[in-house]
Amino acid sequence: MDFLAVERGLVYLANMGPRVLLGVSGSIAAYKAVEIARLLQKGGAEVEVCLTRGALAFVTPLTFEAITRAPVRTEVLGTDGGEIAHVEQAHAVDLILVAPASANVLARLAAGFADDALTATILATRAPLLLAPAMETGMWENPATTDNVARLVARGAQILGPGEGALASGRSGRGRMLEPAEIVEQVFGALGPRDFAGREVLVTAGPTWEPLDPVRILSNRSTGAMGIEIAAAAARRGGQVNLVLGPTHLVPPSHPGLKVVRVETALQMLAAAEAALRKNSVVIGTAAVSDFRPAAARPQKLKRSDPAAAQLALAENPDVLATLGTKLGEGGLLVGFAAETEDVEAHALGKLKKKGCHLIIANQVGSAQGFGPGETKVVALDDVGGRAAFGPASKTKVAQFVLDQVARVGKQRSG
Ligand code: CTP
């Protein structure tokens, strides 16, 4: 295990580490980026490297390819994957680090340029951005650079250093890139906890479609947004995640720890979830499963004139979450969601008991609340009387809160 991992009490598993894109720009400090790539890898990260044209004057793609065993990208268009590659990478990586970040690359990023693989990827990403500047003191202190840095910080970028010390010019002053170990430590800090490493996580999400005939379905307003956020966050936190997802236009992000199974009906959702279930899984049921389905799906379109059209015969669907709960072992954890329109906490506690959950996340829903993007407010209630409220906050933040609660209840039960 790596020194960083030991220091933070984290466990990294092979091939399940966070994906980090290391951008290297034109500075004499570029040679230190080789050591950064090595340390990131040693700490459990999967490292991909992008070089700017300026960086190519100092280091070669081969140096990084030999360490990371992954192709190094330089241009937006061309034989290295073209436009799709940078969009793919932008969505897949968990964090982007630019080290060294030259004055020129800071200016291009501040202005929103996308004229090479690195800047195009950064423009397309939603992953955290860390920049480790390296330049002459005069360039660092120039108001143009100060302005660029301020703009990048205002947009959420994190600036690492620069420190003071000997510079390439032979002078001494501010502008020296931080040492690789210090940069790498900040990267792992920004990547957040890895508290789901080694855990199997099963998330159900989205609505279900219950066919009435070949063209009509019984469904609901769920988009699966909450479940997708939770599944992606659990994968980033180290979990091996199976996401069983009902019909939605939303596309889950790609991540090595996230496997998505698409289903349509409640029965398919149950079958797919049972296939992915392990005795000690953390099961998180966010799906808005249709409680009923048309008793018999018609092989042909139901006609208005058909007497059956005015009266729909329904059959009850299985409770996916409760069924999975009965198959979990001692080490498993069952987490439900309760979308309610009234008496939220009372109803949620009733469901917690009825379904045998260890934790339930309750939220109020209405026609304009709780579905799709936007802010949501939740209350976490556990089976030993614990209560924690959170929000209103984005679903991305609520997902982290839910996982914090799951981790807390897991610890509570095992300790
Ligand atoms: N759930 C499930 N399968 C069902 C119904 C619900 O897995 N057939 C799960 C949901 O994913 C959620 C929890 O059970 O985690 C509560 O869902 P909800 O729709 O709020 O409750 P219901 O059990 O359907 O109760 P009601 O419709 O009476 O409110």
CSV table of C-alpha atoms and ligand atoms in Angstrom, one decimal:
chain,number,residue,atom,x,y,z
A,1,MET,CA,0.0,0.0,0.0
A,2,ASP,CA,1.2,3.5,-0.8
A,3,PHE,CA,2.3,6.0,1.9
A,4,LEU,CA,-0.5,8.4,1.0
A,5,ALA,CA,-3.1,5.7,1.4
A,6,VAL,CA,-1.7,4.7,4.8
A,7,GLU,CA,-1.6,8.3,5.9
A,8,ARG,CA,-5.3,8.9,5.1
A,9,GLY,CA,-6.5,5.5,6.2
A,10,LEU,CA,-7.8,4.8,2.8
A,11,VAL,CA,-7.8,1.5,0.9
A,12,TYR,CA,-7.2,1.5,-2.9
A,13,LEU,CA,-8.1,-1.6,-4.9
A,14,ALA,CA,-6.5,-2.4,-8.2
A,15,ASN,CA,-8.3,-1.1,-11.3
A,16,MET,CA,-10.9,0.6,-9.3
A,17,GLY,CA,-9.1,3.8,-8.5
A,18,PRO,CA,-10.3,7.3,-9.4
A,19,ARG,CA,-9.5,8.4,-12.9
A,20,VAL,CA,-7.2,11.4,-13.0
A,21,LEU,CA,-6.3,13.4,-16.1
A,22,LEU,CA,-2.9,14.9,-15.8
A,23,GLY,CA,-2.4,17.9,-18.1
A,24,VAL,CA,1.2,19.0,-18.6
A,25,SER,CA,2.0,22.4,-20.2
A,26,GLY,CA,5.1,24.1,-21.3
A,27,SER,CA,7.4,24.8,-18.4
A,28,ILE,CA,10.8,23.4,-17.3
A,29,ALA,CA,8.9,21.9,-14.4
A,30,ALA,CA,7.3,19.5,-16.9
A,31,TYR,CA,9.9,16.9,-16.1
A,32,LYS,CA,8.4,16.8,-12.5
A,33,ALA,CA,5.1,15.8,-14.0
A,34,VAL,CA,6.6,12.4,-14.7
A,35,GLU,CA,7.0,11.9,-10.9
A,36,ILE,CA,3.5,13.2,-10.4
A,37,ALA,CA,2.1,10.6,-12.7
A,38,ARG,CA,4.0,7.9,-10.9
A,39,LEU,CA,2.9,9.0,-7.5
A,40,LEU,CA,-0.8,9.3,-8.6
A,41,GLN,CA,-0.6,5.8,-9.9
A,42,LYS,CA,1.1,4.5,-6.8
A,43,GLY,CA,-1.7,6.0,-4.7
A,44,GLY,CA,-4.3,4.0,-6.7
A,45,ALA,CA,-5.4,6.4,-9.4
A,46,GLU,CA,-5.8,5.5,-13.0
A,47,VAL,CA,-3.8,8.2,-14.8
A,48,GLU,CA,-4.3,9.6,-18.3
A,49,VAL,CA,-2.0,12.3,-19.6
A,50,CYS,CA,-2.6,15.2,-22.0
A,51,LEU,CA,0.4,17.3,-23.2
A,52,THR,CA,0.1,20.8,-24.6
A,53,ARG,CA,2.3,21.8,-27.6
A,54,GLY,CA,4.5,23.7,-25.2
A,55,ALA,CA,5.0,20.6,-23.0
A,56,LEU,CA,6.2,18.7,-26.0
A,57,ALA,CA,9.3,20.9,-26.1
A,58,PHE,CA,10.3,19.6,-22.6
A,59,VAL,CA,8.9,16.0,-22.4
A,60,THR,CA,7.8,13.3,-24.8
A,61,PRO,CA,4.5,11.3,-24.8
A,62,LEU,CA,6.6,8.1,-24.7
A,63,THR,CA,7.9,9.0,-21.2
A,64,PHE,CA,4.3,9.2,-19.8
A,65,GLU,CA,3.0,6.2,-21.9
A,66,ALA,CA,5.8,4.0,-20.4
A,67,ILE,CA,4.5,4.9,-16.9
A,68,THR,CA,0.8,5.0,-17.4
A,69,ARG,CA,0.4,2.4,-20.1
A,70,ALA,CA,-2.2,4.6,-21.7
A,71,PRO,CA,-2.0,6.7,-24.9
A,72,VAL,CA,-1.0,10.3,-24.3
A,73,ARG,CA,-3.2,12.9,-26.1
A,74,THR,CA,-2.1,16.2,-27.5
A,75,GLU,CA,-4.3,17.5,-30.3
A,76,VAL,CA,-8.1,18.0,-30.3
A,77,LEU,CA,-8.4,16.5,-33.8
A,78,GLY,CA,-6.3,13.9,-35.3
A,79,THR,CA,-5.3,10.3,-35.1
A,80,ASP,CA,-5.3,10.2,-31.3
A,81,GLY,CA,-9.1,9.8,-31.1
A,82,GLY,CA,-10.4,13.1,-32.4
A,83,GLU,CA,-13.2,15.2,-31.0
A,84,ILE,CA,-15.1,12.4,-29.4
A,85,ALA,CA,-12.1,11.4,-27.3
A,86,HIS,CA,-11.9,14.7,-25.5
A,87,VAL,CA,-15.7,14.7,-24.7
A,88,GLU,CA,-15.5,11.1,-23.6
A,89,GLN,CA,-12.6,11.8,-21.4
A,90,ALA,CA,-14.2,15.0,-20.0
A,91,HIS,CA,-17.1,12.9,-18.8
A,92,ALA,CA,-15.2,9.9,-17.5
A,93,VAL,CA,-12.5,11.5,-15.4
A,94,ASP,CA,-13.0,12.1,-11.7
A,95,LEU,CA,-10.5,15.0,-11.5
A,96,ILE,CA,-8.2,17.1,-13.8
A,97,LEU,CA,-4.8,18.3,-12.6
A,98,VAL,CA,-2.7,20.6,-14.7
A,99,ALA,CA,0.9,20.4,-13.4
A,100,PRO,CA,2.8,22.4,-14.4
A,101,ALA,CA,0.2,25.1,-15.4
A,102,SER,CA,2.1,27.7,-17.4
A,103,ALA,CA,1.0,31.4,-17.6
A,104,ASN,CA,-0.1,30.7,-21.2
A,105,VAL,CA,-2.3,27.7,-20.2
A,106,LEU,CA,-3.9,29.7,-17.4
A,107,ALA,CA,-4.7,32.5,-19.8
A,108,ARG,CA,-6.2,30.0,-22.4
A,109,LEU,CA,-8.3,28.3,-19.7
A,110,ALA,CA,-9.5,31.7,-18.2
A,111,ALA,CA,-10.6,32.7,-21.7
A,112,GLY,CA,-12.4,29.4,-22.4
A,113,PHE,CA,-10.1,28.4,-25.3
A,114,ALA,CA,-10.4,24.8,-26.7
A,115,ASP,CA,-7.5,24.8,-29.1
A,116,ASP,CA,-5.8,21.6,-27.9
A,117,ALA,CA,-6.8,18.4,-26.3
A,118,LEU,CA,-6.2,19.6,-22.8
A,119,THR,CA,-8.2,22.9,-23.0
A,120,ALA,CA,-11.0,21.3,-24.9
A,121,THR,CA,-11.3,18.5,-22.3
A,122,ILE,CA,-11.3,21.0,-19.5
A,123,LEU,CA,-14.0,23.1,-21.2
A,124,ALA,CA,-16.2,20.0,-21.6
A,125,THR,CA,-15.7,18.6,-18.1
A,126,ARG,CA,-17.6,18.9,-14.8
A,127,ALA,CA,-14.8,17.2,-12.9
A,128,PRO,CA,-12.9,19.2,-10.3
A,129,LEU,CA,-10.0,21.2,-11.7
A,130,LEU,CA,-6.7,21.6,-9.9
A,131,LEU,CA,-4.0,23.8,-11.3
A,132,ALA,CA,-0.3,23.9,-10.1
A,133,PRO,CA,1.2,27.0,-11.7
A,134,ALA,CA,4.9,27.2,-12.5
A,135,MET,CA,6.4,30.3,-14.0
A,136,GLU,CA,8.8,33.3,-13.4
A,137,THR,CA,7.9,35.6,-10.5
A,138,GLY,CA,7.3,38.5,-12.9
A,139,MET,CA,4.8,36.4,-14.9
A,140,TRP,CA,3.1,35.1,-11.8
A,141,GLU,CA,2.7,38.6,-10.4
A,142,ASN,CA,1.6,40.3,-13.6
A,143,PRO,CA,-2.0,41.6,-13.3
A,144,ALA,CA,-2.9,39.6,-16.4
A,145,THR,CA,-2.0,36.4,-14.6
A,146,THR,CA,-3.6,37.5,-11.4
A,147,ASP,CA,-6.8,38.3,-13.2
A,148,ASN,CA,-6.8,34.9,-15.0
A,149,VAL,CA,-6.2,33.1,-11.8
A,150,ALA,CA,-9.1,35.0,-10.1
A,151,ARG,CA,-11.4,34.1,-12.9
A,152,LEU,CA,-10.5,30.4,-12.7
A,153,VAL,CA,-10.9,30.4,-8.9
A,154,ALA,CA,-14.3,32.1,-9.3
A,155,ARG,CA,-15.4,29.2,-11.5
A,156,GLY,CA,-14.3,26.6,-9.0
A,157,ALA,CA,-10.7,25.8,-9.9
A,158,GLN,CA,-8.3,25.1,-7.1
A,159,ILE,CA,-4.9,26.6,-7.3
A,160,LEU,CA,-2.0,24.6,-5.7
A,161,GLY,CA,0.8,27.0,-4.9
A,162,PRO,CA,3.0,28.2,-6.4
A,163,GLY,CA,5.8,28.1,-3.8
A,164,GLU,CA,8.9,30.2,-3.4
A,165,GLY,CA,12.4,29.0,-4.3
A,166,ALA,CA,14.9,28.7,-7.0
A,167,LEU,CA,13.5,29.3,-10.5
A,168,ALA,CA,14.7,28.2,-13.9
A,169,SER,CA,16.1,31.6,-14.6
A,170,GLY,CA,18.6,31.2,-11.8
A,171,ARG,CA,16.7,33.7,-9.7
A,172,SER,CA,14.7,33.0,-6.6
A,173,GLY,CA,11.1,34.0,-5.9
A,174,ARG,CA,7.4,33.0,-6.1
A,175,GLY,CA,6.5,30.9,-9.1
A,176,ARG,CA,8.1,27.6,-8.3
A,177,MET,CA,5.8,24.6,-8.8
A,178,LEU,CA,5.0,22.7,-5.6
A,179,GLU,CA,6.8,19.4,-5.0
A,180,PRO,CA,5.1,16.4,-6.7
A,181,ALA,CA,4.3,14.7,-3.4
A,182,GLU,CA,2.6,17.8,-2.1
A,183,ILE,CA,0.5,18.1,-5.3
A,184,VAL,CA,-0.4,14.5,-5.3
A,185,GLU,CA,-1.5,14.7,-1.6
A,186,GLN,CA,-3.8,17.6,-2.5
A,187,VAL,CA,-5.2,15.6,-5.5
A,188,PHE,CA,-6.2,12.7,-3.2
A,189,GLY,CA,-7.7,15.2,-0.7
A,190,ALA,CA,-9.8,16.7,-3.5
A,191,LEU,CA,-11.0,13.3,-4.7
A,192,GLY,CA,-12.8,12.9,-1.5
A,193,PRO,CA,-13.4,9.8,0.6
A,194,ARG,CA,-12.9,6.2,-0.7
A,195,ASP,CA,-15.1,4.8,2.0
A,196,PHE,CA,-17.0,2.4,-0.4
A,197,ALA,CA,-13.8,0.7,-1.6
A,198,GLY,CA,-14.4,-3.1,-1.7
A,199,ARG,CA,-18.2,-2.8,-1.2
A,200,GLU,CA,-20.8,-4.1,-3.6
A,201,VAL,CA,-23.4,-1.4,-4.1
A,202,LEU,CA,-26.7,-2.1,-5.9
A,203,VAL,CA,-28.8,0.9,-6.9
A,204,THR,CA,-32.3,0.8,-8.5
A,205,ALA,CA,-33.3,4.0,-10.3
A,206,GLY,CA,-35.8,5.5,-12.6
A,207,PRO,CA,-39.4,4.7,-13.3
A,208,THR,CA,-40.8,1.5,-14.7
A,209,TRP,CA,-42.9,1.1,-17.8
A,210,GLU,CA,-45.7,-1.4,-17.5
A,211,PRO,CA,-47.1,-2.2,-20.9
A,212,LEU,CA,-50.9,-2.1,-21.5
A,213,ASP,CA,-50.6,-2.8,-25.2
A,214,PRO,CA,-47.8,-2.3,-27.8
A,215,VAL,CA,-48.1,1.5,-27.6
A,216,ARG,CA,-49.3,2.4,-24.1
A,217,ILE,CA,-47.7,2.1,-20.7
A,218,LEU,CA,-48.4,2.8,-17.1
A,219,SER,CA,-45.5,4.9,-15.6
A,220,ASN,CA,-44.7,7.9,-13.4
A,221,ARG,CA,-42.7,11.1,-13.5
A,222,SER,CA,-39.4,9.8,-12.2
A,223,THR,CA,-36.3,10.6,-14.3
A,224,GLY,CA,-33.8,8.4,-12.3
A,225,ALA,CA,-31.6,11.5,-11.6
A,226,MET,CA,-31.2,10.8,-7.9
A,227,GLY,CA,-30.3,7.2,-8.3
A,228,ILE,CA,-27.8,8.0,-11.1
A,229,GLU,CA,-26.1,10.6,-8.9
A,230,ILE,CA,-25.9,8.1,-6.0
A,231,ALA,CA,-24.6,5.3,-8.2
A,232,ALA,CA,-21.9,7.5,-9.8
A,233,ALA,CA,-20.9,9.0,-6.4
A,234,ALA,CA,-20.6,5.5,-4.8
A,235,ALA,CA,-18.4,4.4,-7.7
A,236,ARG,CA,-16.2,7.5,-7.2
A,237,ARG,CA,-16.0,6.6,-3.5
A,238,GLY,CA,-14.6,3.3,-4.5
A,239,GLY,CA,-17.7,1.1,-4.6
A,240,GLN,CA,-18.3,-1.7,-7.2
A,241,VAL,CA,-21.7,-0.4,-8.3
A,242,ASN,CA,-24.5,-2.1,-10.2
A,243,LEU,CA,-27.2,0.4,-11.3
A,244,VAL,CA,-30.4,-1.1,-12.4
A,245,LEU,CA,-32.0,1.7,-14.4
A,246,GLY,CA,-35.6,2.0,-15.7
A,247,PRO,CA,-36.4,4.0,-18.9
A,248,THR,CA,-35.1,7.5,-18.8
A,249,HIS,CA,-33.5,10.0,-21.2
A,250,LEU,CA,-30.6,10.5,-18.7
A,251,VAL,CA,-27.3,8.9,-19.4
A,252,PRO,CA,-25.2,7.7,-16.5
A,253,PRO,CA,-21.6,8.8,-16.5
A,254,SER,CA,-19.0,6.1,-17.5
A,255,HIS,CA,-16.8,4.9,-14.6
A,256,PRO,CA,-14.8,1.7,-14.2
A,257,GLY,CA,-16.6,1.0,-11.0
A,258,LEU,CA,-20.1,1.5,-12.4
A,259,LYS,CA,-22.1,-1.1,-14.4
A,260,VAL,CA,-25.5,-0.1,-15.7
A,261,VAL,CA,-28.3,-2.6,-16.6
A,262,ARG,CA,-31.3,-1.1,-18.4
A,263,VAL,CA,-34.7,-2.5,-17.7
A,264,GLU,CA,-38.3,-1.5,-18.5
A,265,THR,CA,-40.7,-3.2,-16.2
A,266,ALA,CA,-40.8,-3.9,-12.4
A,267,LEU,CA,-40.5,-7.6,-13.0
A,268,GLN,CA,-37.4,-7.0,-15.1
A,269,MET,CA,-36.0,-4.6,-12.5
A,270,LEU,CA,-36.4,-7.3,-9.8
A,271,ALA,CA,-34.8,-10.0,-11.9
A,272,ALA,CA,-31.8,-7.8,-12.8
A,273,ALA,CA,-31.4,-6.6,-9.2
A,274,GLU,CA,-31.5,-10.2,-7.9
A,275,ALA,CA,-28.9,-11.2,-10.4
A,276,ALA,CA,-26.6,-8.4,-9.2
A,277,LEU,CA,-27.3,-8.9,-5.5
A,278,ARG,CA,-24.6,-10.3,-3.1
A,279,LYS,CA,-25.2,-11.3,0.5
A,280,ASN,CA,-23.3,-8.2,1.8
A,281,SER,CA,-24.5,-5.7,-0.8
A,282,VAL,CA,-25.4,-2.1,0.1
A,283,VAL,CA,-28.8,-1.9,-1.6
A,284,ILE,CA,-30.2,1.6,-2.3
A,285,GLY,CA,-33.7,1.6,-3.8
A,286,THR,CA,-34.3,5.0,-5.4
A,287,ALA,CA,-36.5,3.6,-8.2
A,288,ALA,CA,-40.1,4.7,-8.5
A,289,VAL,CA,-41.4,1.2,-9.2
A,290,SER,CA,-44.9,1.0,-10.5
A,291,ASP,CA,-46.9,-0.8,-7.8
A,292,PHE,CA,-49.3,-2.2,-10.3
A,293,ARG,CA,-49.1,-3.3,-13.9
A,294,PRO,CA,-51.9,-4.0,-16.4
A,295,ALA,CA,-53.1,-7.5,-15.5
A,296,ALA,CA,-52.5,-8.7,-19.1
A,297,ALA,CA,-50.6,-6.7,-21.7
A,298,ARG,CA,-52.6,-6.7,-24.9
A,299,PRO,CA,-50.8,-8.1,-28.0
A,300,GLN,CA,-52.6,-5.5,-30.2
A,301,LYS,CA,-53.5,-1.9,-29.6
A,302,LEU,CA,-56.5,-1.5,-27.3
A,303,LYS,CA,-59.4,0.1,-29.2
A,304,ARG,CA,-61.6,2.9,-27.8
A,305,SER,CA,-64.7,0.8,-28.6
A,306,ASP,CA,-63.3,-2.2,-26.6
A,307,PRO,CA,-65.4,-2.4,-23.3
A,308,ALA,CA,-62.1,-3.2,-21.5
A,309,ALA,CA,-60.7,0.3,-22.4
A,310,ALA,CA,-62.8,2.1,-19.8
A,311,GLN,CA,-61.8,-0.2,-17.0
A,312,LEU,CA,-58.2,-1.3,-16.5
A,313,ALA,CA,-57.6,-4.6,-14.7
A,314,LEU,CA,-54.4,-4.3,-12.7
A,315,ALA,CA,-52.1,-6.9,-11.1
A,316,GLU,CA,-49.8,-6.0,-8.1
A,317,ASN,CA,-46.1,-5.8,-8.8
A,318,PRO,CA,-43.5,-7.2,-6.4
A,319,ASP,CA,-41.8,-4.8,-3.9
A,320,VAL,CA,-38.3,-4.9,-5.4
A,321,LEU,CA,-36.6,-3.4,-2.3
A,322,ALA,CA,-38.4,-5.5,0.3
A,323,THR,CA,-37.7,-8.7,-1.8
A,324,LEU,CA,-34.0,-7.8,-2.0
A,325,GLY,CA,-34.0,-7.2,1.7
A,326,THR,CA,-35.1,-10.8,2.5
A,327,LYS,CA,-32.1,-12.1,0.6
A,328,LEU,CA,-29.4,-10.0,2.2
A,329,GLY,CA,-27.0,-11.4,4.8
A,330,GLU,CA,-25.9,-9.9,8.1
A,331,GLY,CA,-23.3,-7.7,6.3
A,332,GLY,CA,-25.8,-6.3,3.9
A,333,LEU,CA,-27.5,-2.9,4.2
A,334,LEU,CA,-31.0,-2.0,2.9
A,335,VAL,CA,-31.7,1.7,2.1
A,336,GLY,CA,-35.0,2.9,0.9
A,337,PHE,CA,-36.4,6.1,-0.4
A,338,ALA,CA,-39.8,7.4,0.5
A,339,ALA,CA,-41.3,10.0,-1.8
A,340,GLU,CA,-44.3,11.4,-0.1
A,341,THR,CA,-46.8,14.3,-0.7
A,342,GLU,CA,-47.8,14.6,3.0
A,343,ASP,CA,-46.8,13.5,6.5
A,344,VAL,CA,-43.4,12.8,5.1
A,345,GLU,CA,-41.6,11.4,8.1
A,346,ALA,CA,-44.4,9.4,9.6
A,347,HIS,CA,-45.0,7.6,6.2
A,348,ALA,CA,-41.3,7.1,5.7
A,349,LEU,CA,-40.9,5.5,9.2
A,350,GLY,CA,-43.8,3.2,8.4
A,351,LYS,CA,-42.0,2.1,5.1
A,352,LEU,CA,-38.7,1.7,6.9
A,353,LYS,CA,-40.3,-0.9,9.3
A,354,LYS,CA,-42.5,-2.5,6.6
A,355,LYS,CA,-39.7,-3.1,4.2
A,356,GLY,CA,-37.0,-4.0,6.8
A,357,CYS,CA,-34.8,-1.1,5.9
A,358,HIS,CA,-31.8,0.0,7.9
A,359,LEU,CA,-32.1,3.5,6.6
A,360,ILE,CA,-34.8,5.5,4.7
A,361,ILE,CA,-34.4,8.8,2.9
A,362,ALA,CA,-37.6,10.7,2.9
A,363,ASN,CA,-38.5,13.6,0.6
A,364,GLN,CA,-41.6,15.6,-0.2
A,365,VAL,CA,-42.7,15.4,-3.9
A,366,GLY,CA,-45.3,17.2,-5.9
A,367,SER,CA,-45.9,18.0,-9.5
A,368,ALA,CA,-43.0,20.5,-9.6
A,369,GLN,CA,-40.9,19.1,-6.7
A,370,GLY,CA,-38.5,16.2,-6.4
A,371,PHE,CA,-38.4,15.1,-10.0
A,372,GLY,CA,-35.6,15.7,-12.5
A,373,PRO,CA,-32.9,18.3,-12.0
A,374,GLY,CA,-33.1,21.1,-9.4
A,375,GLU,CA,-32.9,21.2,-5.6
A,376,THR,CA,-34.3,18.8,-3.2
A,377,LYS,CA,-34.7,18.5,0.6
A,378,VAL,CA,-34.4,15.1,2.4
A,379,VAL,CA,-34.5,13.6,5.8
A,380,ALA,CA,-32.6,10.4,6.7
A,381,LEU,CA,-34.2,8.2,9.3
A,382,ASP,CA,-32.5,5.0,10.5
A,383,ASP,CA,-33.8,2.0,12.3
A,384,VAL,CA,-32.3,2.9,15.7
A,385,GLY,CA,-34.0,6.4,15.9
A,386,GLY,CA,-31.3,8.5,14.2
A,387,ARG,CA,-32.5,11.5,12.2
A,388,ALA,CA,-30.6,13.9,9.9
A,389,ALA,CA,-32.1,16.6,7.6
A,390,PHE,CA,-30.3,18.0,4.5
A,391,GLY,CA,-31.0,20.6,1.9
A,392,PRO,CA,-32.4,22.1,-0.1
A,393,ALA,CA,-29.4,21.2,-2.2
A,394,SER,CA,-28.6,19.9,-5.7
A,395,LYS,CA,-29.0,16.1,-6.3
A,396,THR,CA,-25.2,15.8,-6.6
A,397,LYS,CA,-24.9,17.1,-3.0
A,398,VAL,CA,-27.8,15.1,-1.7
A,399,ALA,CA,-26.2,12.0,-3.2
A,400,GLN,CA,-23.0,12.6,-1.1
A,401,PHE,CA,-25.2,13.2,2.0
A,402,VAL,CA,-27.1,9.9,1.4
A,403,LEU,CA,-23.8,8.0,1.0
A,404,ASP,CA,-22.4,9.7,4.2
A,405,GLN,CA,-25.5,8.4,6.0
A,406,VAL,CA,-25.2,4.9,4.5
A,407,ALA,CA,-21.5,4.9,5.6
A,408,ARG,CA,-22.5,6.0,9.1
A,409,VAL,CA,-25.2,3.4,9.5
A,410,GLY,CA,-22.8,0.7,8.1
A,411,LYS,CA,-20.2,1.7,10.7
A,412,GLN,CA,-22.9,1.8,13.4
A,413,ARG,CA,-24.0,-1.8,12.6
A,414,SER,CA,-20.5,-3.3,12.3
A,415,GLY,CA,-19.1,-1.5,15.4
B,1,CTP,N1,-40.1,0.2,-4.0
B,1,CTP,C1,-39.7,-1.0,-4.7
B,1,CTP,N2,-40.6,-1.7,-5.3
B,1,CTP,C2,-41.9,-1.3,-5.3
B,1,CTP,C3,-42.3,-0.2,-4.7
B,1,CTP,C4,-41.4,0.5,-4.0
B,1,CTP,O1,-38.5,-1.3,-4.6
B,1,CTP,N3,-42.8,-2.1,-6.0
B,1,CTP,C5,-39.1,0.9,-3.2
B,1,CTP,C6,-38.7,2.2,-3.8
B,1,CTP,O2,-37.6,2.1,-4.6
B,1,CTP,C7,-38.3,3.0,-2.5
B,1,CTP,C8,-39.3,2.4,-1.5
B,1,CTP,O3,-39.6,1.1,-1.9
B,1,CTP,O4,-37.0,2.8,-2.1
B,1,CTP,C9,-40.5,3.2,-1.2
B,1,CTP,O5,-41.2,3.5,-2.4
B,1,CTP,P1,-42.6,4.3,-2.5
B,1,CTP,O6,-43.0,4.3,-3.9
B,1,CTP,O7,-42.4,5.6,-1.7
B,1,CTP,O8,-43.5,3.3,-1.6
B,1,CTP,P2,-44.5,2.2,-1.8
B,1,CTP,O9,-44.0,1.0,-1.2
B,1,CTP,O10,-44.8,2.1,-3.3
B,1,CTP,O11,-45.7,2.7,-1.0
B,1,CTP,P3,-46.9,3.8,-1.4
B,1,CTP,O12,-47.0,3.7,-2.9
B,1,CTP,O13,-48.1,3.2,-0.7
B,1,CTP,O14,-46.5,5.1,-0.9
